[in-house]
Coordinates of C-alpha atoms and ligand atoms in Angstrom, one line a residue:
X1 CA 24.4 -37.4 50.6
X2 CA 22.4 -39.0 47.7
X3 CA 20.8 -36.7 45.5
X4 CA 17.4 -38.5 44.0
X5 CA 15.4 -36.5 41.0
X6 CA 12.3 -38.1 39.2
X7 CA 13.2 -38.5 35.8
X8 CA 10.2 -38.0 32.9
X9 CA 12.5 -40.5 30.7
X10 CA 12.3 -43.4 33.0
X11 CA 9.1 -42.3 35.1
X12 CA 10.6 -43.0 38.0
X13 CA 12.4 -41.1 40.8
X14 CA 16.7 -41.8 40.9
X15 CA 20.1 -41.3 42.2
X16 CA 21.4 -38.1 40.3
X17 CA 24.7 -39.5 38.5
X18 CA 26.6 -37.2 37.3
X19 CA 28.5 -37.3 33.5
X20 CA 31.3 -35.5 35.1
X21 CA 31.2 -35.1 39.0
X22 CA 33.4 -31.4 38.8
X23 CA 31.0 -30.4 36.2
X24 CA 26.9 -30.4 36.5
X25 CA 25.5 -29.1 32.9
X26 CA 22.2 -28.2 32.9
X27 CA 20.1 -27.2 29.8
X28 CA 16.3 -25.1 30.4
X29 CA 14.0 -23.9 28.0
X30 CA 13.8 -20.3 28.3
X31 CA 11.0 -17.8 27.9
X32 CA 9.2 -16.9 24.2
X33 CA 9.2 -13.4 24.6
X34 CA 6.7 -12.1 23.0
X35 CA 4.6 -10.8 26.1
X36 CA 5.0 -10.3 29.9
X37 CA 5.7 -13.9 31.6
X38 CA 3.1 -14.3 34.1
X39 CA 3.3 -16.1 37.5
X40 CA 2.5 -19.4 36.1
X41 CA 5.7 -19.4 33.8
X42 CA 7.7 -18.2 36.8
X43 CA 7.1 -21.0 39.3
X44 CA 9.1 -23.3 36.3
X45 CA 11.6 -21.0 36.8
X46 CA 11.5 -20.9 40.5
X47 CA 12.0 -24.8 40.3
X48 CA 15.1 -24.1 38.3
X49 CA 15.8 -22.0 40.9
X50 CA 15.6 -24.6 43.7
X51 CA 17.3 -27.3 41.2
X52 CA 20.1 -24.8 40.7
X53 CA 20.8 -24.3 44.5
X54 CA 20.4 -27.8 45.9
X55 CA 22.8 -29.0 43.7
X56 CA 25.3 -26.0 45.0
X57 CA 24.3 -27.1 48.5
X58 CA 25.9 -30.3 47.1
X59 CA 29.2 -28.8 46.6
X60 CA 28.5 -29.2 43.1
X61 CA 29.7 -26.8 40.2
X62 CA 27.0 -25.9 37.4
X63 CA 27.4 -25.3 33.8
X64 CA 23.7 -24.1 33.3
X65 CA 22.0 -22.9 29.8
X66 CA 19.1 -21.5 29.0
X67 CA 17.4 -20.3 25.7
X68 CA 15.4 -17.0 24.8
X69 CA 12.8 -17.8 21.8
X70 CA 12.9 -15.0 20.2
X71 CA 11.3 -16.8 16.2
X72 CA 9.5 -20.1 15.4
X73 CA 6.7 -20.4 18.4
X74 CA 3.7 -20.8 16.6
X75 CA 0.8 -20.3 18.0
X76 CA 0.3 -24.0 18.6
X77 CA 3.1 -25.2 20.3
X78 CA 3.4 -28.1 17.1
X79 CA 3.7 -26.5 13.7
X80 CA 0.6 -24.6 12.9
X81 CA -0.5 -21.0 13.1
X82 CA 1.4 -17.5 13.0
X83 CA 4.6 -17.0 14.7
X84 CA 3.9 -15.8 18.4
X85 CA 6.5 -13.1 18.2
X86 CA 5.4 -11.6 14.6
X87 CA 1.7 -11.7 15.8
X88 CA 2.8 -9.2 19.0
X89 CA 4.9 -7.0 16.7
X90 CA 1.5 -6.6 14.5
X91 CA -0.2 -5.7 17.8
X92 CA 2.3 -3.5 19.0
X93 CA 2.9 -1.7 15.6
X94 CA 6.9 -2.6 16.8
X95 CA 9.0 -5.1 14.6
X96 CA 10.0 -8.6 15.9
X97 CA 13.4 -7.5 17.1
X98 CA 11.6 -4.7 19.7
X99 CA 9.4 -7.4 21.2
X100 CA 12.0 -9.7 22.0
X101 CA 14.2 -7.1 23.4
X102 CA 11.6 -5.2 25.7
X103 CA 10.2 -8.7 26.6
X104 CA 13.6 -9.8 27.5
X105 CA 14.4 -7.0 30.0
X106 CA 11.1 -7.1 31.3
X107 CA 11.6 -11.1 32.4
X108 CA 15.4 -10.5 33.6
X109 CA 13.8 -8.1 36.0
X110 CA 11.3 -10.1 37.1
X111 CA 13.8 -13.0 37.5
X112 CA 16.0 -10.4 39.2
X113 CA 12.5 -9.7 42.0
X114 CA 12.4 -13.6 42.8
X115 CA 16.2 -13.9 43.5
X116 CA 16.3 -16.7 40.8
X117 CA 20.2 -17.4 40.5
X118 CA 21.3 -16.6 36.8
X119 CA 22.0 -19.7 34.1
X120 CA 25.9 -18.9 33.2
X121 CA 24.7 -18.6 29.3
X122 CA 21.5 -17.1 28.7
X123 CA 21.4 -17.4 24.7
X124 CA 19.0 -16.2 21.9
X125 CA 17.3 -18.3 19.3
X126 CA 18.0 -16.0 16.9
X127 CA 21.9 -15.7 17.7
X128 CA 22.3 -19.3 16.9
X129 CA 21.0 -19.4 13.2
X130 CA 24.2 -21.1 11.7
X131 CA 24.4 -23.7 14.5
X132 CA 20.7 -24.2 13.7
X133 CA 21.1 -24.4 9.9
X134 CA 24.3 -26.5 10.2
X135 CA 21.7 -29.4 12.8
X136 CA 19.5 -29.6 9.8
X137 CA 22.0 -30.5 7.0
X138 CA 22.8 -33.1 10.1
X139 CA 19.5 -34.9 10.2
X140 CA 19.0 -34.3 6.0
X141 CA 22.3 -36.4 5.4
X142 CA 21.4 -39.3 8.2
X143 CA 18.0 -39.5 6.5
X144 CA 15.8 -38.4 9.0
X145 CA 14.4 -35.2 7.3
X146 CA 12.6 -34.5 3.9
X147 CA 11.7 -31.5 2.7
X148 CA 7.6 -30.3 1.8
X149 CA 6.6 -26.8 0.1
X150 CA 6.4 -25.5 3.6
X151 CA 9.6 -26.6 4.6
X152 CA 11.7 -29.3 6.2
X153 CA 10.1 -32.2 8.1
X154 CA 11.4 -34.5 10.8
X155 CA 10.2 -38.3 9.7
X156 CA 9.7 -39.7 13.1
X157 CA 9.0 -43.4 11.5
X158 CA 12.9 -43.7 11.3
X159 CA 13.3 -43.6 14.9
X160 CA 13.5 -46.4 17.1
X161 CA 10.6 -45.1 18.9
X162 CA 8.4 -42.2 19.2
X163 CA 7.3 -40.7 21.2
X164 CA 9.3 -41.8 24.2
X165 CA 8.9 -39.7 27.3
X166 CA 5.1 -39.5 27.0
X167 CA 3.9 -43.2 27.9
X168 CA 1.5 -43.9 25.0
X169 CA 0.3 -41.6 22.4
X170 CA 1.4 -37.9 21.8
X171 CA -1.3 -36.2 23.5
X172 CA -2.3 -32.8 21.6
X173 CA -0.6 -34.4 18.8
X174 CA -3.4 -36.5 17.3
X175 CA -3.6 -36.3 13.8
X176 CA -7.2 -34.8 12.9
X177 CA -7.9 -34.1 16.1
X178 CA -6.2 -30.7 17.1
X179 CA -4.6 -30.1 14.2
X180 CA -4.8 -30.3 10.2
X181 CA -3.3 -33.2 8.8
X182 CA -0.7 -31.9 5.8
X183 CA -0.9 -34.6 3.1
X184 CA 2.7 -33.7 2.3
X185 CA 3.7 -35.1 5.9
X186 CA 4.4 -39.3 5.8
X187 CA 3.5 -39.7 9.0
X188 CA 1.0 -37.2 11.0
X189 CA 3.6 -37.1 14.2
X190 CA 6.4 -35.3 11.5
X191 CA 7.0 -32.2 12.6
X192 CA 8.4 -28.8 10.7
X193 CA 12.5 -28.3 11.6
X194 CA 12.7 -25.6 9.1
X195 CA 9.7 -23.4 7.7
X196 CA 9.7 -22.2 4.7
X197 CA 8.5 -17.7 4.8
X198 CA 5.9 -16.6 3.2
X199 CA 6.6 -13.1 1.1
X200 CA 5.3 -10.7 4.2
X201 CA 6.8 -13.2 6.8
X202 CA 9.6 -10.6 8.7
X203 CA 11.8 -12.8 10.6
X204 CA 13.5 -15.1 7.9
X205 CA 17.0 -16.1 7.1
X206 CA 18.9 -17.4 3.7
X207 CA 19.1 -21.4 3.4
X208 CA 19.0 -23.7 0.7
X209 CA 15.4 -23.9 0.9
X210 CA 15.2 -20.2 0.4
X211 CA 14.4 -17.3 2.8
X212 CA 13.1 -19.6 5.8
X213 CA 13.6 -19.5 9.3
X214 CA 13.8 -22.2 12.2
X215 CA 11.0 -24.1 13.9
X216 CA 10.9 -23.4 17.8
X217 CA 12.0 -27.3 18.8
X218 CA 15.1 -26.8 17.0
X219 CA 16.7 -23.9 19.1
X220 CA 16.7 -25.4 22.0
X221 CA 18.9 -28.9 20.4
X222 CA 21.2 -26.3 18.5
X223 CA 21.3 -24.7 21.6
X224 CA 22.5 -27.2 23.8
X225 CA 24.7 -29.2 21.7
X226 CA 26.7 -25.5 21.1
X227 CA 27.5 -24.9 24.6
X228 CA 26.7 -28.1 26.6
X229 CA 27.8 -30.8 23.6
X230 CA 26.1 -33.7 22.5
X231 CA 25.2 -35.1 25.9
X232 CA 24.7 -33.7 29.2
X233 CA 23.1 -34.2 32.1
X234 CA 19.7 -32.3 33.3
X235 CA 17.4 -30.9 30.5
X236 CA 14.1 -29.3 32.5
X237 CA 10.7 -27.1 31.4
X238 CA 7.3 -27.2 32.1
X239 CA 5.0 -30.4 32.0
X240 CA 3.7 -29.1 28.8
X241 CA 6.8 -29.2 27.0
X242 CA 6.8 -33.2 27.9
X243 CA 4.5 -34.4 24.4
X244 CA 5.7 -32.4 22.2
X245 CA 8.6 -29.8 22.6
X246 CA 11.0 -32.1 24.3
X247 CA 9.4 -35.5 22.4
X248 CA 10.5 -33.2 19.1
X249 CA 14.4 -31.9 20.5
X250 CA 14.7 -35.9 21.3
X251 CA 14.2 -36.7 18.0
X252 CA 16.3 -34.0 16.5
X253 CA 19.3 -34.7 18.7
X254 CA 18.9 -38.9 18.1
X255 CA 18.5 -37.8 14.0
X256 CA 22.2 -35.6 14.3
X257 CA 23.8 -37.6 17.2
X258 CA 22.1 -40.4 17.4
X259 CA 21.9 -39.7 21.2
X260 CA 19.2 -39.0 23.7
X261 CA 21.2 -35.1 24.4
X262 CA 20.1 -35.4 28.5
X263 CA 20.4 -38.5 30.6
X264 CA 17.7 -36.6 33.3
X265 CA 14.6 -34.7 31.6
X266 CA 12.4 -32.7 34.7
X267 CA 9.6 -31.2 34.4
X268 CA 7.8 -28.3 36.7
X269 CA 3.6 -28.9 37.2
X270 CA 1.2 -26.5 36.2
X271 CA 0.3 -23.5 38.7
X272 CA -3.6 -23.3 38.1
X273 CA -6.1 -20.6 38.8
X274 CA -9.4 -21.8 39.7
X275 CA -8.6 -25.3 39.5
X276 CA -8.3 -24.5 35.5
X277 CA -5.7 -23.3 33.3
X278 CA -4.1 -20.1 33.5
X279 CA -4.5 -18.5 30.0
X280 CA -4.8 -15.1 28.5
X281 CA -8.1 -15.4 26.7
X282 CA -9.6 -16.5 30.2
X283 CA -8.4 -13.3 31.5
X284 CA -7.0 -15.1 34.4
X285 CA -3.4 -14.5 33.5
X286 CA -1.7 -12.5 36.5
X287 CA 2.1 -10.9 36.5
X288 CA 4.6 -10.4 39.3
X289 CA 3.5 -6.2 39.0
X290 CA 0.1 -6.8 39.4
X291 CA 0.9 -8.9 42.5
X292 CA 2.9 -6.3 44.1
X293 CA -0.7 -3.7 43.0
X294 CA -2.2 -5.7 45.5
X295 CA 0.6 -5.8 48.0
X296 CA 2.1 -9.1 47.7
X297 CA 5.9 -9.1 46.9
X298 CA 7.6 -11.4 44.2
X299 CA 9.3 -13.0 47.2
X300 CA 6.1 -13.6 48.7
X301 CA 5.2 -15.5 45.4
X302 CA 8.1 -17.6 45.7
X303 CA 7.5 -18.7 49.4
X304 CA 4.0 -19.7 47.8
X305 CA 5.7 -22.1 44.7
X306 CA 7.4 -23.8 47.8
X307 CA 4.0 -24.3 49.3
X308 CA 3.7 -27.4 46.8
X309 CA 6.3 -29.9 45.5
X310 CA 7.2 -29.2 41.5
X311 CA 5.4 -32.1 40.2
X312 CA 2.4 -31.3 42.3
X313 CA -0.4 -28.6 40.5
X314 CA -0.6 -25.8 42.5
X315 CA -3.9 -23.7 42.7
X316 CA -3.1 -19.9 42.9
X317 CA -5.8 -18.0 44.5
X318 CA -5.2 -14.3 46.4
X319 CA -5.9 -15.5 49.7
X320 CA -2.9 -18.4 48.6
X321 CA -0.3 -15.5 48.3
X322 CA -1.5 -13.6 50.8
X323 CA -1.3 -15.9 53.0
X324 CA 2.4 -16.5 51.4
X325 CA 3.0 -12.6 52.3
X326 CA 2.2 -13.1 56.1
X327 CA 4.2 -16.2 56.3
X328 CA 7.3 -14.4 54.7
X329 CA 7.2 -11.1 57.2
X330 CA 6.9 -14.6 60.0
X331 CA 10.1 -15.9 59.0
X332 CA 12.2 -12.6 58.5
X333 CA 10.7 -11.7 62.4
X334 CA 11.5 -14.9 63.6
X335 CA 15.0 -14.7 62.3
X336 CA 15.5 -11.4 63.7
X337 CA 14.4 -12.8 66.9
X338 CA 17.3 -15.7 66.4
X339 CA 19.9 -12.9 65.3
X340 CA 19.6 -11.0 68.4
X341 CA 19.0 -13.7 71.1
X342 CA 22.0 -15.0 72.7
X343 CA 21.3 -18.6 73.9
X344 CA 23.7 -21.4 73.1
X345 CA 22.2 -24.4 71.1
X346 CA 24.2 -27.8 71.6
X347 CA 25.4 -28.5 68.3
X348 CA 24.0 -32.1 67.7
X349 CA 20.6 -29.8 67.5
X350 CA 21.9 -27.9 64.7
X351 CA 23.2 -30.6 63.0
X352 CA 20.3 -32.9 63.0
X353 CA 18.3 -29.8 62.0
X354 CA 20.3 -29.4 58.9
X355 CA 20.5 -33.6 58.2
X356 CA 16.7 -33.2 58.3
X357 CA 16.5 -30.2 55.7
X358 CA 19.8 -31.4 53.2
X359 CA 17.5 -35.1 53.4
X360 CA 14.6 -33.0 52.5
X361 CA 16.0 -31.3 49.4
X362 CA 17.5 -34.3 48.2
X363 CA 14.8 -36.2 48.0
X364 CA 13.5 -34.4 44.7
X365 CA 13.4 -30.9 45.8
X366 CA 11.0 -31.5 48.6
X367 CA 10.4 -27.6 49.6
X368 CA 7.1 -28.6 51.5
X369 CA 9.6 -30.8 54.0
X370 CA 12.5 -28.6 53.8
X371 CA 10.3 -25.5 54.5
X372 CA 8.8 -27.4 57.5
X373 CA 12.3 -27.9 58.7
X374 CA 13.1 -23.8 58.6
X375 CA 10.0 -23.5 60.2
X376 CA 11.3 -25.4 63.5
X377 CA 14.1 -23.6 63.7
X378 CA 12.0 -20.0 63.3
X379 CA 10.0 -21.8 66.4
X380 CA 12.5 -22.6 68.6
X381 CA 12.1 -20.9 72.3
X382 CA 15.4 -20.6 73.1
X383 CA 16.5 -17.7 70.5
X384 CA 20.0 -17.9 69.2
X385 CA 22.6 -16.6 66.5
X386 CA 23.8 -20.2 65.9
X387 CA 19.6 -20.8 64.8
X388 CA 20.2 -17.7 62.8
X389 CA 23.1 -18.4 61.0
X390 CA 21.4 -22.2 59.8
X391 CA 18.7 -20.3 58.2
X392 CA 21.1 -18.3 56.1
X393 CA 22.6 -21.7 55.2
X394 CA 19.0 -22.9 54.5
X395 CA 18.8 -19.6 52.3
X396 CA 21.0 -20.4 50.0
X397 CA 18.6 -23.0 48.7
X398 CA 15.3 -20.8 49.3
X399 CA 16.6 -17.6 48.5
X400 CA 14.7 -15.7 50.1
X401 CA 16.7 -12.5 51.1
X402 CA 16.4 -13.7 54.5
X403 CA 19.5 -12.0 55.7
X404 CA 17.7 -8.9 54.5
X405 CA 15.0 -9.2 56.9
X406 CA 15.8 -5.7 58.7
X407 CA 15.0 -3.8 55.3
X408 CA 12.3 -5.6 54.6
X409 CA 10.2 -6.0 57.9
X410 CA 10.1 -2.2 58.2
X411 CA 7.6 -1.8 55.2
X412 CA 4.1 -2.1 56.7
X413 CA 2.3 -4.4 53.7
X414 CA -0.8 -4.6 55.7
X415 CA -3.0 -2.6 53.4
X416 CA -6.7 -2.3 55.0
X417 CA -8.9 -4.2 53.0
X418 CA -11.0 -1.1 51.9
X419 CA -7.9 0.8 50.8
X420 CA -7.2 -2.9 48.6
X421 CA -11.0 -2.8 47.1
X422 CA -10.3 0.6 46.2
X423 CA -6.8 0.0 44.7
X424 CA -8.3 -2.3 42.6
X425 CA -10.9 0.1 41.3
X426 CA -8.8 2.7 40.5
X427 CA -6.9 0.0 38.4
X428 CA -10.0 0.0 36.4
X429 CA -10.7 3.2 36.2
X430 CA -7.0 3.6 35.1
X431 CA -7.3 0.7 32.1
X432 CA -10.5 2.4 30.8
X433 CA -8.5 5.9 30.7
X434 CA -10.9 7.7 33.0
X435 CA -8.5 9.9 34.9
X436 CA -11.4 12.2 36.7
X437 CA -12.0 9.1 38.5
X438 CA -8.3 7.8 39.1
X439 CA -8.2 10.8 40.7
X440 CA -11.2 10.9 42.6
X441 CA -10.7 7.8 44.0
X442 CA -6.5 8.3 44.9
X443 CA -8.6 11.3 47.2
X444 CA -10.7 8.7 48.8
X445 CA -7.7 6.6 49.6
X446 CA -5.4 9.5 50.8
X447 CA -8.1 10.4 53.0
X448 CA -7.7 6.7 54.2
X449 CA -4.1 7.4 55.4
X450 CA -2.2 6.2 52.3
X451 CA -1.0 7.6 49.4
X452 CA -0.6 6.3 45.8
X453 CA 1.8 7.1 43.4
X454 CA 1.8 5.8 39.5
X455 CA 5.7 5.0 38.8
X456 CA 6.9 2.5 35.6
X457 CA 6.2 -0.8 37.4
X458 CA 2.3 0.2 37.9
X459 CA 0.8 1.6 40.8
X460 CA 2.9 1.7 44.5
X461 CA 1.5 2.7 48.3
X462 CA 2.5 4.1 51.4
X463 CA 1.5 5.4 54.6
X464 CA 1.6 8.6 55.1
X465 CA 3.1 9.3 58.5
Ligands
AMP1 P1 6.8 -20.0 27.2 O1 7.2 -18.6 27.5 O2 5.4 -20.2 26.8 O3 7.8 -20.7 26.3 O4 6.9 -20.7 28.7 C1 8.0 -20.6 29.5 C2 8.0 -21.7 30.6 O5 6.8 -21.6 31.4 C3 8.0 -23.1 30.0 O6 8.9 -23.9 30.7 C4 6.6 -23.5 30.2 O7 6.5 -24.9 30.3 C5 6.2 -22.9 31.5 N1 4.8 -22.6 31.8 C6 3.9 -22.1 31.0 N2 2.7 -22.0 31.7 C7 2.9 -22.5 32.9 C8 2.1 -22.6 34.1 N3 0.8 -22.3 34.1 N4 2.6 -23.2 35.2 C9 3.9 -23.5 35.2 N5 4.8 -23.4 34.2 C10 4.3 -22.9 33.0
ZN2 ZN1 13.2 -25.8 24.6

């Protein structure tokens, strides 16, 4: 069956052709670990996810990369401000190196909750400082770069165009606008490839331009070329990487290859809160732990990102995943119910079942249809292992531990809504370091019938019996 993806680079949706058919290679922009990922950054993932598994449904084989930014995000995702990772290890009293690694761990376990299938080559910005160094010297020779006393700048005039995924102008990118213009740039869309370090600047490397180190765009072309080559076929990330991130690793590859390095570039929507952006100086910024504070499961999460195609916003809200949280014990009961009935299904019901969810997946990743589909099944009457065994196959693209259900559907997650509002104050009470009353009110809730307990991953509940 057809694959069809909507391609940023052509605006339009399209038959997936593959470079090599035995081969799919697959290129994502990983995390900048400088800080937990929250949920927001996780549903990009969780469409990776769903990319990864519909195009194993396929039969296909994957060759998938992703980066870790450990140096060069700036504050601004163009060239301006402090590095994001240096500015944490100042905050943390920790040096760069700490960050990255505790930030690392703490998103591999978090990919680990949402049963997000592993890229093969999970690679780190900073590992790949020759490769990145040796891209440079690349666009310097073919005449695409000139250097500035802050560095090495990408002159986007000698391209055939720029920018070319975002229609018009580079939004965000207006010179004067949002940020300085450097008279030292000839043209106000050049961007830093190489920055020179200030004395106290800790993460820098030797170059011929001194004790320097990389700008972020550049990893992620270094990157790809090292263990994908020149050209490949997907390249994905959030929308917000679509005017400038992905605009700036087009230019870079076209200035040392003179090739566009993927032929299909997808991009994952925003998941709003409030109708407005998720960011941390709003204080609306929520991770997978504090989630699971409230009794909602990472898994839960996920059955929410599926609530909304990828290139649809999505509004988070608590009822959202809580409603997410009932659906999921739903389909793990409604399994069971399918695993231990006995009836026999004629098999042209099963098959058009599963030509209705492969047509749904195909046509760029609808999960909305394709969940709609599962649900069906989980309805039928007539309760059957044959209707069980089609939602493991379904699975494999949701992964949703389905076949897990038994384990799962014995925790009781519905939390009364008192014992919740007192959770949530105890939270408080905890962040402003006022144990008497952390204490006083774990009393109130084990007089409730549950009991707290304060583990590594925040605060967990049970029932006492
Ligand atoms: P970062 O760690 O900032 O480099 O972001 C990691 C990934 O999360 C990137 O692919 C971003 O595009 C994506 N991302 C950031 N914020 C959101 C959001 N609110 N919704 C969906 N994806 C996001
Ligand atoms: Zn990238």
């Amino acid at each position: 069956m057809k694959i069809q993806i909507y391609n940023t680079l052509t605006h339009s949706k399209e038959e997936f052709k593959p470079i090599n058919k035995e081969e799919i290679r697959i290129y994502s922009c990983g995390p900048t670990v400088y800080s937990y990922a929250h949920i927001g950054n996780f549903r990009t993932y969780v469409f990776v996810d769903s990319l990864r598994r519909v195009f194993k449904y396929n039969g296909y084989n994957l060759k998938h990369v992703m980066n870790i930014t450990d140096v060069g995000h700036l504050t601004s995702d163009a060239d301006t401000g402090e590095d994001k990772m240096e500015k944490a290890a100042k905050k943390e009293g920790k040096n760069p190196y700490e960050i990255a690694e505790f930030y690392t761990k703490a998103f591999m376990e978090d990919m680990i909750k949402l049963n997000i299938d592993m890229p093969n080559i999970i690679s780190k910005a900073t590992d790949n400082i020759d490769e990145m160094l040796e891209m440079v010297k690349k666009i310097i020779e073919n005449g695409y770069a000139y250097e500035t006393s802050k560095g090495i700048y990408f002159d986007v005039s000698k391209l055939d165009k720029y920018p070319v995924l975002s229609n018009n102008k580079v939004e965000g990118q207006e010179a004067g606008a949002r940020i300085e213009v450097d008279p030292e740039k000839k043209n106000p869309y050049d961007f830093a490839i190489w920055i020179k370090a200030p004395e106290n600047h800790m993460m820098k490397w030797d170059s011929p331009w001194g004790k320097s180190y990389p700008g972020w765009h550049l990893e992620c072309s270094a990157i790809s070329e090292k263990f994908l080559g020149k050209h490949f076929d997907i390249h994905t990330g959030g929308v917000d990487h679509i005017p400038i991130h992905h605009e700036n690793e087009i230019a870079q590859s076209k200035g040392a290859n003179g090739i566009i390095p993927a032929n299909y570039w997808m991009h994952c929507e925003f998941l709003l809160v409030d109708g407005g952006k998720m960011s941390k100086s709003l204080g609306n910024v929520y991770t997978l732990k504090e989630l699971k504070e409230k009794g909602i499961e990472p898994l839960a999460y996920k059955l929410f990102c599926f609530s909304s195609h990828y290139r649809n916003k999505l509004n988070f809200t608590f009822d959202g995943v809580k409603a997410s949280q009932v659906s999921l014990n739903r389909l793990r009961d409604g399994y069971l119910k399918h695993k231990n009935g006995n009836a026999n299904i004629e098999e042209n019901k099963i098959n058009e079942y599963e030509q209705k969810f492969h047509e749904a997946i195909n046509d760029d990743l609808n999960m909305p249809l394709a969940l709609s589909v599962v649900w069906e099944v989980i309805r039928e009457t007539d309760k059957s292992k044959e209707y069980a065994k089609l939602i493991e196959k379904f699975d494999t693209v949701l992964g949703l531990y389905l076949k897990n259900s038994e384990k799962y559907i014995k925790i009781d997650l519905e939390i009364p809504e008192n014992v919740k509002e007192l959770l949530e104050e105890r939270k408080k009470a905890r962040q402003e370091k006022n144990w008497a009353k952390s204490d006083e009110i774990r009393d109130k809730i084990k007089e409730l019938g549950y009991a707290v307990k304060d583990t590594a991953n925040g605060m967990e509940i049970e029932k006492v019996q």
